[in-house]
Coordinates of N, CA and C in Angstrom, one line a residue:
X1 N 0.8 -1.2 0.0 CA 0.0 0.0 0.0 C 0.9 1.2 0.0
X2 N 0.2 2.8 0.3 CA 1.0 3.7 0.2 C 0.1 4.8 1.2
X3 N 0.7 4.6 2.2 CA 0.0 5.5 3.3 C 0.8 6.5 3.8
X4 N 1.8 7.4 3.2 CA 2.2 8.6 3.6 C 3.4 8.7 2.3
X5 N 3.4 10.2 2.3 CA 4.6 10.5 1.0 C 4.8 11.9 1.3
X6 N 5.9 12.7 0.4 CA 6.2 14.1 0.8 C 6.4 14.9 -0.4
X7 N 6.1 15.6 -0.6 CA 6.7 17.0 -1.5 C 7.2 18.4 -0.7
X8 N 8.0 18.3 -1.2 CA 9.2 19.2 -0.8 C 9.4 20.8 -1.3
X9 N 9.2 20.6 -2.9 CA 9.8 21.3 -3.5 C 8.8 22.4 -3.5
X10 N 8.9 23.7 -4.3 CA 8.5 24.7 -4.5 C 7.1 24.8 -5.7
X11 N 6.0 25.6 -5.7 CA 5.0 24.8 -6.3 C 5.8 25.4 -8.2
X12 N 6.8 26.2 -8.3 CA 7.2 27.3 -9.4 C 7.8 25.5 -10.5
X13 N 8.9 24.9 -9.4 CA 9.4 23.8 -9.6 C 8.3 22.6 -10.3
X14 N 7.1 22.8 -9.4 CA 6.1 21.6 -9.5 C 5.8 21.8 -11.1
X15 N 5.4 23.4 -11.0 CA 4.1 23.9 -12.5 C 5.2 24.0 -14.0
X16 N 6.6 24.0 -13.6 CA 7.2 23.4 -14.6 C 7.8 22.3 -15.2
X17 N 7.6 21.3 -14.1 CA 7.8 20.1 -14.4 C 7.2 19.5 -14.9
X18 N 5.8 19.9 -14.6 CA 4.4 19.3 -15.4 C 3.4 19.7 -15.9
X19 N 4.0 21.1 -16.5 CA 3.5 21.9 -17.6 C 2.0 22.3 -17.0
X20 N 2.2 22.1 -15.8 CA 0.3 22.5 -15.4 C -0.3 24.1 -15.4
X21 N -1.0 24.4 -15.2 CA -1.6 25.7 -14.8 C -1.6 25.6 -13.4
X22 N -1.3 26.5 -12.6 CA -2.0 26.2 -10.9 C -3.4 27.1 -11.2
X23 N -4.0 26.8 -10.0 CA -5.7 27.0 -10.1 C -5.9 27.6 -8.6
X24 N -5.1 28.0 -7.9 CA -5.1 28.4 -6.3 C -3.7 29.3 -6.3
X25 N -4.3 30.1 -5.1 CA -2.9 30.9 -5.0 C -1.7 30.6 -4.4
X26 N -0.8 31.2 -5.3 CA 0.9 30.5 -4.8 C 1.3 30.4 -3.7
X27 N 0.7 31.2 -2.3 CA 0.6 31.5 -1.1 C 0.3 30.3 -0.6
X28 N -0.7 29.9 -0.6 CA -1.4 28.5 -0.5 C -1.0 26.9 -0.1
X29 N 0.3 27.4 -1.3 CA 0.8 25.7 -1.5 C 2.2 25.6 -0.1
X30 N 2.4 25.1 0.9 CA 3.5 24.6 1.9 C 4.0 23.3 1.4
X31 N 5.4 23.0 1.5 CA 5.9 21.7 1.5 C 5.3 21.1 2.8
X32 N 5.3 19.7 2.5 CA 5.1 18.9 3.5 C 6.0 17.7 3.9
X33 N 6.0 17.3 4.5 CA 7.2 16.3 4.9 C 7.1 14.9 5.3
X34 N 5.4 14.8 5.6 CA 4.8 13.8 6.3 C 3.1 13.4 5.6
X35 N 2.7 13.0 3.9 CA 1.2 13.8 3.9 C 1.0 12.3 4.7
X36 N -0.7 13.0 4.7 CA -1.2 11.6 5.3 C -2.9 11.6 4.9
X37 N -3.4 10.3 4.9 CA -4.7 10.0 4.3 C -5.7 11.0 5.1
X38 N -6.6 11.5 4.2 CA -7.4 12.5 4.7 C -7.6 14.0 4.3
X39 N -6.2 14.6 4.4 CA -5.1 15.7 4.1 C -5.1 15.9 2.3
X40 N -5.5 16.9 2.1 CA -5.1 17.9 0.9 C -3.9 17.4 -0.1
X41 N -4.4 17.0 -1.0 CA -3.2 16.4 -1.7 C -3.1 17.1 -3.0
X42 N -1.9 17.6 -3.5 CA -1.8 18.1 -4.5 C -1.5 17.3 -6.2
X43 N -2.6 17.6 -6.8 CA -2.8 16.7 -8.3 C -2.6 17.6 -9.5
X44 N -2.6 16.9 -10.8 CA -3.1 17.3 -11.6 C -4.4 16.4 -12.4
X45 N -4.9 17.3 -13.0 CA -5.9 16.5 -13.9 C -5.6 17.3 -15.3
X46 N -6.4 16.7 -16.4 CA -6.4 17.3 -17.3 C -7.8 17.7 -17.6
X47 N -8.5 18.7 -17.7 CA -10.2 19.5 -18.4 C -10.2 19.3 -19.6
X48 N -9.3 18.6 -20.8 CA -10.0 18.4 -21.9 C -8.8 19.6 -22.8
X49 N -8.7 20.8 -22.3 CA -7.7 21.1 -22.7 C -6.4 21.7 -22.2
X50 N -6.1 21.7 -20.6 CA -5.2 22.1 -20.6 C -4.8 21.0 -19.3
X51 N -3.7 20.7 -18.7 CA -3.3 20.4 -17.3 C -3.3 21.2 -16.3
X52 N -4.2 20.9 -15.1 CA -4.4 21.8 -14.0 C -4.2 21.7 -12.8
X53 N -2.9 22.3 -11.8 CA -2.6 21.7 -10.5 C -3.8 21.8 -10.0
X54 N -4.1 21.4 -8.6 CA -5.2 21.4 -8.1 C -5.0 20.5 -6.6
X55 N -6.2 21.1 -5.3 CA -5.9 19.8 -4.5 C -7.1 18.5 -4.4
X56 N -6.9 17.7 -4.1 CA -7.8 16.4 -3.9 C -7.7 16.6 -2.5
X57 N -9.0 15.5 -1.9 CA -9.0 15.4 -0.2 C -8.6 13.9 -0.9
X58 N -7.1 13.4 0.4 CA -6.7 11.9 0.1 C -7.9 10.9 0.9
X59 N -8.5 10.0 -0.1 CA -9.7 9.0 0.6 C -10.7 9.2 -0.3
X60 N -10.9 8.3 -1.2 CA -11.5 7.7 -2.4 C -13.4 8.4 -1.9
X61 N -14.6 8.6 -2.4 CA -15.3 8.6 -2.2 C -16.5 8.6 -3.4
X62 N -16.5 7.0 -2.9 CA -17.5 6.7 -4.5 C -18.9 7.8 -4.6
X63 N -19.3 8.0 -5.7 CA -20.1 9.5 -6.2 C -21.8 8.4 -5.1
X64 N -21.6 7.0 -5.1 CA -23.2 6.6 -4.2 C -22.8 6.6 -3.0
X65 N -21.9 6.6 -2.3 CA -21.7 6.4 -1.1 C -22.2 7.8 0.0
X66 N -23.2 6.9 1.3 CA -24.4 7.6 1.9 C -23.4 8.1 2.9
X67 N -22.2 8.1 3.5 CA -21.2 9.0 4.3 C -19.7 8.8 3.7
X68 N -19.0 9.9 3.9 CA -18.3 10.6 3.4 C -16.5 9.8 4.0
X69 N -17.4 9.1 5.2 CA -16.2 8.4 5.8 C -16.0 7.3 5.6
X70 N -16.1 6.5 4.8 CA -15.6 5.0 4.1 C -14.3 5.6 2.9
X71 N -14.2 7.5 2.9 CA -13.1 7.5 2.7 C -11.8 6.8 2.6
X72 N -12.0 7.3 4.3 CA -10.6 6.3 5.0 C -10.7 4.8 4.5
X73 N -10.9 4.5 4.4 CA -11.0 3.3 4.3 C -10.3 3.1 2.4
X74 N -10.6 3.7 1.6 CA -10.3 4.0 0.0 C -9.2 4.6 0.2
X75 N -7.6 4.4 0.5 CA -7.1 5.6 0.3 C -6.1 4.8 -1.2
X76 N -5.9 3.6 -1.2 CA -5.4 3.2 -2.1 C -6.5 2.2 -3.0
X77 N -6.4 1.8 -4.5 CA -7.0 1.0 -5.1 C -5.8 -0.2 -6.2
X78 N -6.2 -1.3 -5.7 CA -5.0 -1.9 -6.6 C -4.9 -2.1 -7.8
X79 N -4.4 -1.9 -8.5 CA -4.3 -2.0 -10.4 C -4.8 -3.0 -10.9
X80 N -4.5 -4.3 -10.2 CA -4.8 -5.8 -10.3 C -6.3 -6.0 -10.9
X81 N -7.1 -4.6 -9.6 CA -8.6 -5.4 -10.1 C -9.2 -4.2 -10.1
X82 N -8.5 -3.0 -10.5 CA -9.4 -1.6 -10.7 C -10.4 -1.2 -11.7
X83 N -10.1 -2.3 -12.8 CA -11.3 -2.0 -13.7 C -12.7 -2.7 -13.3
X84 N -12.3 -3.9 -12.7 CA -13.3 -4.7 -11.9 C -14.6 -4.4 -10.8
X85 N -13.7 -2.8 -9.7 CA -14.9 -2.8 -8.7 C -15.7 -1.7 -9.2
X86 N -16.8 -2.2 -8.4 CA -17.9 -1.0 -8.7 C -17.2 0.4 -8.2
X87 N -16.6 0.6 -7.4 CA -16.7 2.0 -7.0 C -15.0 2.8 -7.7
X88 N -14.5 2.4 -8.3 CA -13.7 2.6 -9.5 C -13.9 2.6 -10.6
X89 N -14.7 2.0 -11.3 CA -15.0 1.6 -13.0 C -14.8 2.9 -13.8
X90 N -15.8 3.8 -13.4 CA -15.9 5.0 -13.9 C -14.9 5.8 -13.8
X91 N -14.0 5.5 -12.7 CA -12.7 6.6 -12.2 C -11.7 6.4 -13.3
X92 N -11.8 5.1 -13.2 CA -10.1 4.5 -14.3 C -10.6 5.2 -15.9
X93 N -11.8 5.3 -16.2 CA -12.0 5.7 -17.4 C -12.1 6.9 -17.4
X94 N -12.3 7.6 -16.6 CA -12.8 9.5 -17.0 C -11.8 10.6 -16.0
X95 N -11.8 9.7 -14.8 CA -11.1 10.5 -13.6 C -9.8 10.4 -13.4
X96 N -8.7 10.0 -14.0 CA -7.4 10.1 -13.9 C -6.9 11.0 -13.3
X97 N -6.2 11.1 -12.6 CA -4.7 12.3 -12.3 C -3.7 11.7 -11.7
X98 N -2.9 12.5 -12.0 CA -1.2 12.3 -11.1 C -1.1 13.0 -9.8
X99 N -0.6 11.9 -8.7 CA -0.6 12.5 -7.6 C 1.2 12.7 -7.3
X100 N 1.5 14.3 -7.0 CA 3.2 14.5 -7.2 C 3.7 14.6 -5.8
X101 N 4.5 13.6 -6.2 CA 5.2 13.6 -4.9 C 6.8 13.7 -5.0
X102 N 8.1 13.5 -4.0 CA 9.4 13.5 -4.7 C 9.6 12.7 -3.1
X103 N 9.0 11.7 -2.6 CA 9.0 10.4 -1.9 C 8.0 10.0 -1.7
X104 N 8.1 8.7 -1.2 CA 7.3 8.1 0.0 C 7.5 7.3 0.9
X105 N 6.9 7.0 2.1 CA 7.3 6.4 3.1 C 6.7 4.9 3.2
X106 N 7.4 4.1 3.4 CA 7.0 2.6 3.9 C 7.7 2.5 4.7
X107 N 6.9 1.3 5.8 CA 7.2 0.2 7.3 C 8.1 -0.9 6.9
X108 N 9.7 -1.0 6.5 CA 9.9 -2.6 7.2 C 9.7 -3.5 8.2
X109 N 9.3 -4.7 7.9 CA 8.9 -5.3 8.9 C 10.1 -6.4 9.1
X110 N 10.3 -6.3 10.6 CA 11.7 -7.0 11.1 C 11.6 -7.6 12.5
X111 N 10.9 -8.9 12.6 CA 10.1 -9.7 13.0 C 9.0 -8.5 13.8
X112 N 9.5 -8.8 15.2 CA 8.6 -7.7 15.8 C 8.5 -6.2 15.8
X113 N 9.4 -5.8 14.7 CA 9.3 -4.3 14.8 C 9.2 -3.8 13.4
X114 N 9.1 -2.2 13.1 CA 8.9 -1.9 12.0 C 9.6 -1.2 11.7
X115 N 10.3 -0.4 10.8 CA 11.2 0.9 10.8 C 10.9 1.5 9.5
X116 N 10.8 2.6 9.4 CA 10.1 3.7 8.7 C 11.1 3.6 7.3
X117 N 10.8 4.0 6.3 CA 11.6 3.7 5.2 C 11.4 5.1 4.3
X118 N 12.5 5.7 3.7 CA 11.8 6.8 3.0 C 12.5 6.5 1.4
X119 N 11.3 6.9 0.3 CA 11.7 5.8 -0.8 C 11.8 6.6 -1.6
X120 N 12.5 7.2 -2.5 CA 12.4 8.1 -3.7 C 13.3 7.7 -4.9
X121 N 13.4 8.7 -6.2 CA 14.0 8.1 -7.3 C 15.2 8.9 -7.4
X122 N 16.0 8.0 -8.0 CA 17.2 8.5 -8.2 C 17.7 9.4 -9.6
X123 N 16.6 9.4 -10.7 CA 16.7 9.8 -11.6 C 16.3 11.3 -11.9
X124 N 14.8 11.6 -10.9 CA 14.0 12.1 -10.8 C 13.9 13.2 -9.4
X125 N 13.9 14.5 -9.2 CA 13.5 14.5 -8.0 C 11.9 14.4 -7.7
X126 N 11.2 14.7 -8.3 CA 9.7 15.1 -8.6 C 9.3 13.7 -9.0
X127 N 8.6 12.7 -9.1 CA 7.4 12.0 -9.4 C 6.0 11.9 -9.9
X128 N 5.6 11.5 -10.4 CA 3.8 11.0 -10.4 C 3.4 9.9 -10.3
X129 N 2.5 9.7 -9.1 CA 1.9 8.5 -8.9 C 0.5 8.4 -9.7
X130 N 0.2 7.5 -9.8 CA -1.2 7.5 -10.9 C -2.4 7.2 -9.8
X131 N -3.4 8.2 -10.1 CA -4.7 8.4 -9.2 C -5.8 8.4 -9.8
X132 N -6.4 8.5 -9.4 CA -8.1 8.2 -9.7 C -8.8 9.0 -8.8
X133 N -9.9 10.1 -9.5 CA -10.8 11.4 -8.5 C -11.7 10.6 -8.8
X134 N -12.7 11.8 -7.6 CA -14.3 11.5 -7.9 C -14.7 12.7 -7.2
X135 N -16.2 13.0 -7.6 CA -16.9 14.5 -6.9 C -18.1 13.3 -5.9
X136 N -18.1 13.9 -4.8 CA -19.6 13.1 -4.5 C -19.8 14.7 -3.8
X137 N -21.2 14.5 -3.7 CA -21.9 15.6 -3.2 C -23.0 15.0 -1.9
X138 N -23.1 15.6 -0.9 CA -23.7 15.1 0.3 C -25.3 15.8 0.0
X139 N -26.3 15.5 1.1 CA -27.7 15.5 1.2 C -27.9 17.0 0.7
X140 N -27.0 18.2 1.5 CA -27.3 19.3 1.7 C -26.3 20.4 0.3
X141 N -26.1 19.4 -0.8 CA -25.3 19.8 -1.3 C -24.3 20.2 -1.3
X142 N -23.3 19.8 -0.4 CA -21.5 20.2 -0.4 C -21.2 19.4 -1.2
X143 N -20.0 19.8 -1.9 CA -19.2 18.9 -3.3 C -18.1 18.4 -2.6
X144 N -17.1 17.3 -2.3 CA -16.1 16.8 -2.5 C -15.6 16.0 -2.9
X145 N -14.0 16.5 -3.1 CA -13.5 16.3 -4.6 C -12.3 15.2 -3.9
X146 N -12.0 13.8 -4.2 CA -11.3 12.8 -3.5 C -10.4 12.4 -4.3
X147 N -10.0 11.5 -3.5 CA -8.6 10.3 -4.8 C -8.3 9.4 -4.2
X148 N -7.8 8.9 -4.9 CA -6.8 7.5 -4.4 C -5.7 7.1 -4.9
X149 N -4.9 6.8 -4.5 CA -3.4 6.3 -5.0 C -3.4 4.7 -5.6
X150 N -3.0 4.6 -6.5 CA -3.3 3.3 -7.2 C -2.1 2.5 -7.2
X151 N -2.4 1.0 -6.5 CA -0.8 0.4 -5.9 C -0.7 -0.5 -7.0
X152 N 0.6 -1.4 -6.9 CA 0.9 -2.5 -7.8 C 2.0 -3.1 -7.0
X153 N 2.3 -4.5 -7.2 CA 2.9 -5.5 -6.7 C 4.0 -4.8 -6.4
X154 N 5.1 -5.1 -5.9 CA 6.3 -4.4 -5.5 C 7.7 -5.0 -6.3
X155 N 7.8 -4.1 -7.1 CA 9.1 -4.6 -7.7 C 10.7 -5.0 -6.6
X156 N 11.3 -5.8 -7.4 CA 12.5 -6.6 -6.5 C 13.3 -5.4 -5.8
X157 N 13.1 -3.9 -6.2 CA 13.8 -3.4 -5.1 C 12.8 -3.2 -4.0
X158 N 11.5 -3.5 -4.1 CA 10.6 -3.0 -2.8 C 10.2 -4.1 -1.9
X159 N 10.1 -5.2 -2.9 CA 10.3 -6.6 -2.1 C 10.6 -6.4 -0.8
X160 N 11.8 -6.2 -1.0 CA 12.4 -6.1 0.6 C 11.9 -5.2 1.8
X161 N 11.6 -4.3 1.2 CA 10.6 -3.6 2.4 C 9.2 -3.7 2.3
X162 N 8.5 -4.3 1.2 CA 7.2 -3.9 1.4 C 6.5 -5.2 0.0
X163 N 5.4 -5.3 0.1 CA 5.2 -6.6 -0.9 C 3.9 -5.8 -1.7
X164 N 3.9 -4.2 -1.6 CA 2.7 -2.9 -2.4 C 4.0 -2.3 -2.6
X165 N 3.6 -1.2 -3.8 CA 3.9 -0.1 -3.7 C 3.2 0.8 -4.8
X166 N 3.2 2.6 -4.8 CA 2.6 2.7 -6.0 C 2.7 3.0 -6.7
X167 N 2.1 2.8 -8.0 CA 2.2 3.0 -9.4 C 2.6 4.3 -9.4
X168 N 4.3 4.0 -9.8 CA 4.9 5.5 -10.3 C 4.9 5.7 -11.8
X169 N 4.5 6.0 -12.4 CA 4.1 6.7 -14.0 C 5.8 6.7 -14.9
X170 N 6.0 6.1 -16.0 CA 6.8 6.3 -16.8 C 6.5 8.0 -17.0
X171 N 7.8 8.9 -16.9 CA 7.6 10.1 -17.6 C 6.8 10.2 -19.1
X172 N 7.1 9.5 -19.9 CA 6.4 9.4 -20.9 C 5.1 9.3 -21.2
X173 N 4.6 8.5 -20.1 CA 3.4 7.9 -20.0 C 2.5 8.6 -19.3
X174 N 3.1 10.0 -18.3 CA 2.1 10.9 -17.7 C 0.8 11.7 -18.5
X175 N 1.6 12.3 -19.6 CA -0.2 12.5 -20.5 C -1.0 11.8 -21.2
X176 N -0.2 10.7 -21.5 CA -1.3 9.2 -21.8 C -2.3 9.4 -20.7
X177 N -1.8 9.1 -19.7 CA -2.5 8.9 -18.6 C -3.3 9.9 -18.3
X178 N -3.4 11.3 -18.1 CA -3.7 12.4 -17.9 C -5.0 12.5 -19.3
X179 N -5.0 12.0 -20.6 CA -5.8 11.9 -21.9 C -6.9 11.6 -21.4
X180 N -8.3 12.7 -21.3 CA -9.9 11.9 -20.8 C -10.1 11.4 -22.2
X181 N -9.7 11.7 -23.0 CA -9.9 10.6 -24.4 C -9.5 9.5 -24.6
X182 N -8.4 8.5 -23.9 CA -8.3 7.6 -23.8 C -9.1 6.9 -22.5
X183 N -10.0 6.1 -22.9 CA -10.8 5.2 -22.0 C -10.9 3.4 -22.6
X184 N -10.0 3.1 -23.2 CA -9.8 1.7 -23.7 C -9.2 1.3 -22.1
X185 N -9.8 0.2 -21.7 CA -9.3 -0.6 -20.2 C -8.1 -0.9 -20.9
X186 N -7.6 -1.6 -21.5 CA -6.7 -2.3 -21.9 C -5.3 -1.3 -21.8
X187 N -5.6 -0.4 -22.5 CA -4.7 0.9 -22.6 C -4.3 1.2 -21.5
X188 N -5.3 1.8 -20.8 CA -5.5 2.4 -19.4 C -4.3 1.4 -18.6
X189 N -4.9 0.0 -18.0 CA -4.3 -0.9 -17.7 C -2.5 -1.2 -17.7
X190 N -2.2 -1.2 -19.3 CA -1.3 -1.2 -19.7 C 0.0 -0.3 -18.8
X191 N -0.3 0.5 -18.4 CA 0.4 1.3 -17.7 C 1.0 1.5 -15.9
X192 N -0.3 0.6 -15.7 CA 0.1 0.3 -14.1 C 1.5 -0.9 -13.9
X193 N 2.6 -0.1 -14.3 CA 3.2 -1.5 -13.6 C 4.2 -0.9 -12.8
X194 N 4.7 -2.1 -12.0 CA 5.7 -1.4 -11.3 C 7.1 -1.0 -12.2
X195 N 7.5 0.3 -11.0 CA 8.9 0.8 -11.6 C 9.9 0.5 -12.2
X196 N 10.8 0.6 -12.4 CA 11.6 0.0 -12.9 C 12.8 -0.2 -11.4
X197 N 13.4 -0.9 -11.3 CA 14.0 -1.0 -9.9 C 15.2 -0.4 -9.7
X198 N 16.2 -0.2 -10.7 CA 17.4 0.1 -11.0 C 17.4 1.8 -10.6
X199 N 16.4 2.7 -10.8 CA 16.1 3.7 -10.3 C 15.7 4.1 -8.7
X200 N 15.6 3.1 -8.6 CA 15.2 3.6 -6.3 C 16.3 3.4 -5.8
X201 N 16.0 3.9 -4.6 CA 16.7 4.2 -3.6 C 15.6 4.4 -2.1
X202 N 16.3 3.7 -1.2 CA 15.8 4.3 0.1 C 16.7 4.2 1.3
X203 N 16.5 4.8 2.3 CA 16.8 4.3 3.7 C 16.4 5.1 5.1
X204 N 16.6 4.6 5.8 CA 16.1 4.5 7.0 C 15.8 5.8 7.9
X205 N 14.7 6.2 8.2 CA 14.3 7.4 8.7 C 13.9 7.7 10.3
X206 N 13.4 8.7 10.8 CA 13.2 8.4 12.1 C 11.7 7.5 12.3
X207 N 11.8 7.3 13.4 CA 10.2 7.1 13.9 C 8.9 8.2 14.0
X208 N 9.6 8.9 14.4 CA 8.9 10.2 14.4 C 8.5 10.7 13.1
X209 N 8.1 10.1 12.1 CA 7.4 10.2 10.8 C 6.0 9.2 10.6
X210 N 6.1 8.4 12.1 CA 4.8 7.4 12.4 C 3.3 8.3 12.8
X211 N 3.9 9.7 13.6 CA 2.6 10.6 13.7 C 2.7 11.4 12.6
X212 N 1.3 10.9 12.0 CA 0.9 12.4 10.8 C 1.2 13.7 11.2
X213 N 1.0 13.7 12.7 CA 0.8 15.5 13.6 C 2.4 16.2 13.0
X214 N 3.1 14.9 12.6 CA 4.8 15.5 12.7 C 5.0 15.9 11.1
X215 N 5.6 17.1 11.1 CA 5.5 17.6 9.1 C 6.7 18.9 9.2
X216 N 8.1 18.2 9.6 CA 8.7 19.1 9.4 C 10.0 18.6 8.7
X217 N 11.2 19.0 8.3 CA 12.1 18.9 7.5 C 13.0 17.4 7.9
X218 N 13.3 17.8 9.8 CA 13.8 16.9 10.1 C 13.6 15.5 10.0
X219 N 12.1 14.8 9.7 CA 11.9 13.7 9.1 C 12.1 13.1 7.8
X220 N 12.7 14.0 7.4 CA 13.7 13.4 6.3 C 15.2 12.8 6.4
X221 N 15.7 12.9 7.5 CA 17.2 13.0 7.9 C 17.1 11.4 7.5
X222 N 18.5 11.5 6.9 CA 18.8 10.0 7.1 C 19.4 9.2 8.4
X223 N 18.9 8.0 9.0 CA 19.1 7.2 10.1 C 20.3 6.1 10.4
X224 N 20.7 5.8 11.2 CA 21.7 4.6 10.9 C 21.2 3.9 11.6

């Protein structure tokens, strides 16, 4: 799975790397160091004709669902079987976006203990993970706008710490993906695999990255 990640960088950095428009003010955007499910996540989508930063609330929220909190519960959807469930179908075909991050965090597990892992690319500082929106609107009419991080098996360098991780996007492959005119499953599909391994890198972080409350620089330090 993929239950916390960071962006760092500046949003000037973000809107050039991925040719987006921002849609909120520059004031607005903070690095973060720690996100976490629930929490304001910064995407792009594409409107048909342009690429648009924007934020998502992290936690999936199918457009029928009668409370708002089976979010939590949605924060990742697996590739394996995303054209399959009902409360995806429509996402994978219309609702795409990239969720940018430049890490993420995974638990090794080491019989009884866990140790925080912080994972990013070596090629890349910036990333896209591949997401899936939705709007649902409640009784009294409020709109909210959700996502989800879309995981895949763990390639031989994640093995080792983790047996998920998520679908990070070939550069190439980011406006395929981002295309609301591409809706062939097959196509779509085509694209969730895991990374390529020869490009990661991780290691060992504090603990103090285990509370979401914690969101500052120092949880990045590297650990021995």
């Amino acid at each position: 799975m993929c239950g916390r990640f960071t962006l760092t960088v500046s949003i000037e950095t973000i809107a050039r790397r991925f040719n987006g428009t921002i849609t909120f003010p520059n004031d607005s955007y903070k690095a973060c160091y720690n996100i976490a499910p629930s929490q304001q996540v910064l995407v792009i989508i594409n409107d048909g004709k342009k690429n648009r930063l924007g934020y998502l609330k992290w936690g999936f929220i199918p457009r029928w669902a009668k409370d708002p909190s089976i979010g939590y519960k949605m924060i990742n959807a697996r590739s394996e079987s995303i054209t399959e469930k009902a409360s995806f179908q429509e996402a994978i075909k219309h609702r795409r976006c990239l969720i940018i991050a430049d890490s993420f965090y995974e638990w090794k597990k080491n019989h009884d203990t866990k140790t925080p892992m912080r994972i990013s690319l070596q090629s890349e500082q910036l990333f896209a993970m591949a997401g899936i929106w939705e709007k649902w609107i409640s009784p009294t009419g409020e709109a909210i706008f959700s996502c989800a991080i879309i995981t895949t098996e763990a390639n031989a360098f994640m093995s080792s710490i983790h047996h998920r991780m998520p679908v990070i996007l070939n550069k190439e492959d980011e406006q395929t993906w981002l295309n609301p005119r591409i809706t062939d499953v097959q196509t779509i599909q085509s694209l969730l695999q895991p990374y390529p391994t020869f490009d990661m890198e991780a290691y060992k972080v504090s603990n103090l990255v285990n509370s979401p409350k914690h969101n500052f620089p120092e949880l990045l330090k590297e650990m021995e």
